[in-house]
Amino acid sequence: MTSKSDVSVTVPCNSLAPPSYDAISTSTVLADSIWSKLCRWVFPRASLQSKEKCLLCIRAIVSSPDYSPSFVAQTVSACVATLPAAEFSKLLQQLNIEGHTAPYWAIVNNRREALWAFMDFIPDPSLAFYSDLYLACMMVGDNTLFTQLGLNETFKSQYKSLRQFLGCPPDEVQIQELSSGRFVASFCVRMFQKRLRTADAIPIEYLARGRIWTLWVYLDSGRKWVATCQLEEPSLPVEGSNQLRIEAHRKSPDCATPKPLIITSEFSMISAPR
């Protein structure tokens, strides 16, 4: 069964080192100049020999004002050819660029080609790494990217495992941001009744208005289902009201559509520890 509901809540060829970042001018250099210098430094006359040089290249990818997507794959490939895969993956997950990971800055600085190039070399992300991505997605307010990275099920792995075991595709959440801090979250929950009866609970995590929320639907001690909305760490506290609107799924086009069930409540929320 599929059900839908709305929730409204008020990096010079002959140089031994690459050029200094302090010397970069954001207004006078050509678009690819720094990248071409960097590429010549990496290939082949001064191949990467250390983690420090590799990190310098990664830093350029996520922070250089002359960012060019066409050089991302080349630079990442040079790093991978120098460091073992496990070491490169570890480097990408360390908080080594202004207190954050390279993928964090790829998200914040809107460098999606770099982000996905990095993620291809992180087969087993750590929870600390995921937490850094959480912060980045909250910073840019992108629920679609939040979902594409699998962050919505990272801390609820047991429910993800059951969903996959049942052959159920991921749920869908669409966010529409309104005025005055309000938003509408529309959910398409697949195999709702089967999952609820099997696990006694279905959590749907999403990002809206710079905060991470979870819509929980669960069975209480009397086997009646309950719906609650929870704010997740590291979201800031918030006060307001929400409205849960549950629309019936029509069996056929000619069937009359029952009136939706609407539940409204006031709340004052602080983020729940994971």
Short mmCIF file of C-alpha atoms in Angstrom, two decimals:
data_model
loop_
_atom_site.label_atom_id
_atom_site.label_comp_id
_atom_site.label_asym_id
_atom_site.label_seq_id
_atom_site.Cartn_x
_atom_site.Cartn_y
_atom_site.Cartn_z
CA MET A 1 0.00 0.00 0.00
CA THR A 2 1.18 3.46 -0.85
CA SER A 3 0.09 6.37 1.25
CA LYS A 4 0.73 10.06 0.98
CA SER A 5 0.66 12.75 3.64
CA ASP A 6 1.62 16.41 4.01
CA VAL A 7 3.31 17.87 7.06
CA SER A 8 3.40 21.65 7.40
CA VAL A 9 5.95 23.05 9.87
CA THR A 10 5.72 26.77 11.18
CA VAL A 11 43.89 22.46 -6.95
CA PRO A 12 54.56 25.67 -12.82
CA CYS A 13 55.47 22.67 -14.66
CA ASN A 14 59.06 22.93 -13.32
CA SER A 15 58.17 24.02 -9.83
CA LEU A 16 58.78 21.73 -6.87
CA ALA A 17 55.56 22.89 -5.28
CA PRO A 18 52.26 24.23 -6.57
CA PRO A 19 51.62 27.97 -6.56
CA SER A 20 50.62 29.65 -3.31
CA TYR A 21 46.91 30.14 -2.78
CA ASP A 22 47.62 33.61 -1.43
CA ALA A 23 48.81 34.60 -4.90
CA ILE A 24 45.56 33.68 -6.59
CA SER A 25 43.48 36.58 -7.80
CA THR A 26 39.81 35.91 -8.23
CA SER A 27 39.37 38.76 -10.69
CA THR A 28 42.37 38.70 -13.03
CA VAL A 29 43.29 35.07 -13.69
CA LEU A 30 41.70 33.18 -16.53
CA ALA A 31 39.12 30.57 -15.66
CA ASP A 32 41.35 27.51 -16.11
CA SER A 33 44.80 29.01 -15.45
CA ILE A 34 45.32 27.72 -11.92
CA TRP A 35 43.88 24.37 -12.88
CA SER A 36 46.20 24.01 -15.87
CA LYS A 37 49.21 24.85 -13.65
CA LEU A 38 48.06 22.37 -11.07
CA CYS A 39 47.51 19.68 -13.65
CA ARG A 40 51.01 20.19 -15.06
CA TRP A 41 52.37 19.96 -11.52
CA VAL A 42 50.58 16.68 -10.93
CA PHE A 43 51.32 15.17 -14.34
CA PRO A 44 54.00 13.95 -15.06
CA ARG A 45 57.07 15.97 -14.06
CA ALA A 46 56.24 16.26 -10.40
CA SER A 47 54.09 13.24 -9.63
CA LEU A 48 52.49 13.05 -6.22
CA GLN A 49 54.79 11.62 -3.54
CA SER A 50 52.98 12.25 -0.31
CA LYS A 51 49.66 12.72 1.40
CA GLU A 52 50.43 16.41 1.81
CA LYS A 53 50.67 16.97 -1.95
CA CYS A 54 47.57 14.89 -2.50
CA LEU A 55 45.70 16.92 0.10
CA LEU A 56 46.86 20.12 -1.59
CA CYS A 57 45.29 18.94 -4.84
CA ILE A 58 42.05 18.00 -3.11
CA ARG A 59 41.97 21.39 -1.42
CA ALA A 60 42.31 23.09 -4.79
CA ILE A 61 39.40 21.08 -6.15
CA VAL A 62 37.04 22.23 -3.43
CA SER A 63 38.27 25.79 -2.84
CA SER A 64 40.08 27.25 -5.84
CA PRO A 65 38.18 30.17 -7.42
CA ASP A 66 39.23 28.77 -10.81
CA TYR A 67 37.43 25.50 -10.32
CA SER A 68 36.94 23.57 -13.54
CA PRO A 69 34.95 20.32 -13.56
CA SER A 70 37.01 19.03 -16.49
CA PHE A 71 40.10 18.71 -14.27
CA VAL A 72 38.43 16.90 -11.38
CA ALA A 73 38.71 13.36 -12.77
CA GLN A 74 42.35 13.90 -13.82
CA THR A 75 43.39 15.21 -10.43
CA VAL A 76 41.55 12.53 -8.47
CA SER A 77 43.04 9.83 -10.72
CA ALA A 78 46.53 11.19 -10.03
CA CYS A 79 45.89 10.97 -6.29
CA VAL A 80 44.58 7.42 -6.58
CA ALA A 81 47.61 6.41 -8.64
CA THR A 82 49.87 7.67 -5.84
CA LEU A 83 48.10 6.56 -2.67
CA PRO A 84 46.63 3.13 -1.89
CA ALA A 85 42.85 3.14 -2.19
CA ALA A 86 42.35 2.73 1.55
CA GLU A 87 44.68 5.66 2.32
CA PHE A 88 42.98 7.91 -0.20
CA SER A 89 39.56 7.02 1.23
CA LYS A 90 40.82 7.79 4.73
CA LEU A 91 42.25 11.12 3.58
CA LEU A 92 38.91 12.13 2.11
CA GLN A 93 37.12 11.38 5.37
CA GLN A 94 39.42 13.35 7.65
CA LEU A 95 38.55 16.82 8.93
CA ASN A 96 41.66 18.25 7.26
CA ILE A 97 40.33 21.29 5.38
CA GLU A 98 39.28 24.12 7.67
CA GLY A 99 37.88 21.64 10.18
CA HIS A 100 35.82 19.68 7.66
CA THR A 101 36.18 16.96 5.04
CA ALA A 102 36.74 17.56 1.33
CA PRO A 103 33.22 16.27 0.43
CA TYR A 104 31.76 18.76 2.92
CA TRP A 105 33.34 21.65 1.00
CA ALA A 106 32.34 20.12 -2.32
CA ILE A 107 28.73 20.35 -1.14
CA VAL A 108 28.94 23.81 0.43
CA ASN A 109 30.79 25.28 -2.59
CA ASN A 110 28.42 23.56 -5.02
CA ARG A 111 31.00 21.34 -6.74
CA ARG A 112 28.90 18.27 -7.38
CA GLU A 113 31.29 16.70 -9.94
CA ALA A 114 33.97 16.75 -7.26
CA LEU A 115 31.59 15.38 -4.64
CA TRP A 116 30.61 12.32 -6.66
CA ALA A 117 34.24 11.76 -7.74
CA PHE A 118 35.22 11.68 -4.06
CA MET A 119 32.32 9.45 -3.05
CA ASP A 120 33.37 6.83 -5.62
CA PHE A 121 36.47 6.25 -3.47
CA ILE A 122 34.71 6.05 -0.11
CA PRO A 123 33.19 2.54 -0.07
CA ASP A 124 32.86 2.33 3.71
CA PRO A 125 32.10 5.78 5.17
CA SER A 126 32.49 6.33 8.88
CA LEU A 127 29.70 7.74 11.03
CA ALA A 128 31.85 10.81 11.74
CA PHE A 129 32.15 11.37 7.98
CA TYR A 130 28.41 11.03 7.56
CA SER A 131 27.90 13.56 10.35
CA ASP A 132 30.03 16.06 8.41
CA LEU A 133 27.89 15.50 5.33
CA TYR A 134 24.81 16.10 7.47
CA LEU A 135 26.17 19.53 8.38
CA ALA A 136 26.91 20.34 4.74
CA CYS A 137 23.43 19.38 3.55
CA MET A 138 21.88 21.40 6.35
CA MET A 139 24.04 24.36 5.29
CA VAL A 140 22.75 24.29 1.70
CA GLY A 141 19.25 23.04 2.53
CA ASP A 142 19.16 20.36 -0.17
CA ASN A 143 16.86 17.46 0.67
CA THR A 144 17.36 15.87 -2.77
CA LEU A 145 21.12 15.64 -2.24
CA PHE A 146 20.52 14.53 1.34
CA THR A 147 18.55 11.57 -0.04
CA GLN A 148 20.92 10.82 -2.94
CA LEU A 149 23.79 10.47 -0.45
CA GLY A 150 21.71 8.03 1.58
CA LEU A 151 21.88 10.24 4.66
CA ASN A 152 18.18 9.80 5.34
CA GLU A 153 18.75 6.14 6.30
CA THR A 154 22.29 6.29 7.71
CA PHE A 155 21.31 6.27 11.37
CA LYS A 156 18.31 4.00 10.87
CA SER A 157 20.09 1.11 9.18
CA GLN A 158 17.90 -1.61 10.70
CA TYR A 159 14.81 -0.17 9.01
CA LYS A 160 16.69 0.21 5.73
CA SER A 161 17.80 -3.44 5.94
CA LEU A 162 14.22 -4.61 6.45
CA ARG A 163 12.91 -2.45 3.62
CA GLN A 164 15.51 -3.91 1.23
CA PHE A 165 14.80 -7.46 2.47
CA LEU A 166 11.15 -6.99 1.59
CA GLY A 167 12.12 -5.80 -1.89
CA CYS A 168 10.67 -2.39 -1.19
CA PRO A 169 12.11 0.64 -3.05
CA PRO A 170 13.01 3.78 -1.06
CA ASP A 171 10.29 6.11 0.11
CA GLU A 172 10.00 9.51 -1.52
CA VAL A 173 9.89 12.91 0.14
CA GLN A 174 9.24 16.16 -1.69
CA ILE A 175 9.80 19.47 0.10
CA GLN A 176 8.08 22.73 -0.76
CA GLU A 177 9.32 25.69 1.26
CA LEU A 178 6.78 28.41 1.94
CA SER A 179 6.93 31.85 3.54
CA SER A 180 7.37 32.57 7.25
CA GLY A 181 9.60 29.55 7.83
CA ARG A 182 6.87 27.08 6.87
CA PHE A 183 7.23 24.09 4.57
CA VAL A 184 5.22 21.21 3.19
CA ALA A 185 6.71 17.72 3.15
CA SER A 186 4.89 15.22 0.93
CA PHE A 187 5.62 11.56 1.57
CA CYS A 188 5.12 8.51 -0.62
CA VAL A 189 5.52 5.54 1.73
CA ARG A 190 5.78 2.21 -0.07
CA MET A 191 4.51 -1.09 1.30
CA PHE A 192 3.30 0.85 4.29
CA GLN A 193 1.14 -1.74 6.05
CA LYS A 194 3.51 -4.67 5.46
CA ARG A 195 6.52 -2.78 6.80
CA LEU A 196 4.62 -1.41 9.78
CA ARG A 197 3.31 -4.82 10.80
CA THR A 198 6.76 -6.39 10.39
CA ALA A 199 8.90 -3.80 12.16
CA ASP A 200 6.25 -2.01 14.26
CA ALA A 201 7.72 1.31 13.08
CA ILE A 202 8.57 3.26 9.92
CA PRO A 203 10.89 6.30 10.18
CA ILE A 204 11.12 8.76 7.27
CA GLU A 205 14.00 11.22 7.63
CA TYR A 206 14.21 14.39 5.56
CA LEU A 207 15.72 17.88 5.47
CA ALA A 208 13.72 21.07 5.41
CA ARG A 209 14.41 24.66 6.42
CA GLY A 210 17.99 23.84 7.48
CA ARG A 211 16.86 21.19 9.95
CA ILE A 212 16.66 17.40 9.88
CA TRP A 213 13.33 15.86 10.76
CA THR A 214 11.95 12.35 11.11
CA LEU A 215 8.33 11.39 10.64
CA TRP A 216 7.81 8.32 12.80
CA VAL A 217 4.84 6.01 12.30
CA TYR A 218 4.71 3.18 14.81
CA LEU A 219 2.38 0.76 16.59
CA ASP A 220 1.74 1.39 20.26
CA SER A 221 1.10 -1.21 22.95
CA GLY A 222 -2.52 -1.49 21.86
CA ARG A 223 -1.47 -2.12 18.23
CA LYS A 224 -2.84 1.24 17.18
CA TRP A 225 -0.63 3.25 14.87
CA VAL A 226 0.80 6.57 16.03
CA ALA A 227 2.44 9.34 13.97
CA THR A 228 4.95 11.77 15.48
CA CYS A 229 7.46 14.30 14.12
CA GLN A 230 10.97 14.40 15.64
CA LEU A 231 13.81 16.90 15.25
CA GLU A 232 17.24 15.24 14.77
CA GLU A 233 20.73 16.30 15.82
CA PRO A 234 22.39 18.66 15.11
CA SER A 235 19.31 20.70 14.26
CA LEU A 236 18.56 23.82 16.28
CA PRO A 237 15.46 23.92 18.51
CA VAL A 238 12.23 25.20 17.00
CA GLU A 239 8.69 26.02 18.04
CA GLY A 240 5.60 25.96 15.89
CA SER A 241 2.72 23.78 14.78
CA ASN A 242 2.34 20.94 12.34
CA GLN A 243 -0.47 19.44 10.37
CA LEU A 244 -0.49 15.84 9.23
CA ARG A 245 -2.76 15.20 6.27
CA ILE A 246 -3.31 11.58 5.29
CA GLU A 247 -4.95 10.95 1.95
CA ALA A 248 -6.60 7.66 1.15
CA HIS A 249 -5.28 5.64 -1.77
CA ARG A 250 -8.01 5.14 -4.37
CA LYS A 251 -8.44 1.55 -5.55
CA SER A 252 -9.64 2.66 -9.00
CA PRO A 253 -10.20 6.00 -10.81
CA ASP A 254 -13.97 5.71 -10.61
CA CYS A 255 -14.01 5.24 -6.85
CA ALA A 256 -15.06 8.13 -4.66
CA THR A 257 -12.15 9.73 -2.83
CA PRO A 258 -12.63 9.69 0.95
CA LYS A 259 -11.98 12.86 2.86
CA PRO A 260 -8.37 13.11 4.13
CA LEU A 261 -7.59 12.66 7.79
CA ILE A 262 -6.10 15.88 9.18
CA ILE A 263 -4.30 16.06 12.53
CA THR A 264 -3.01 19.40 13.83
CA SER A 265 -0.76 19.91 16.87
CA GLU A 266 1.44 22.53 18.51
CA PHE A 267 5.04 21.69 19.40
CA SER A 268 8.28 22.90 20.95
CA MET A 269 11.17 20.72 19.79
CA ILE A 270 14.80 20.18 20.64
CA SER A 271 16.88 17.76 18.59
CA ALA A 272 16.92 14.17 19.79
CA PRO A 273 20.26 12.40 20.40
CA ARG A 274 21.09 9.60 17.98
#
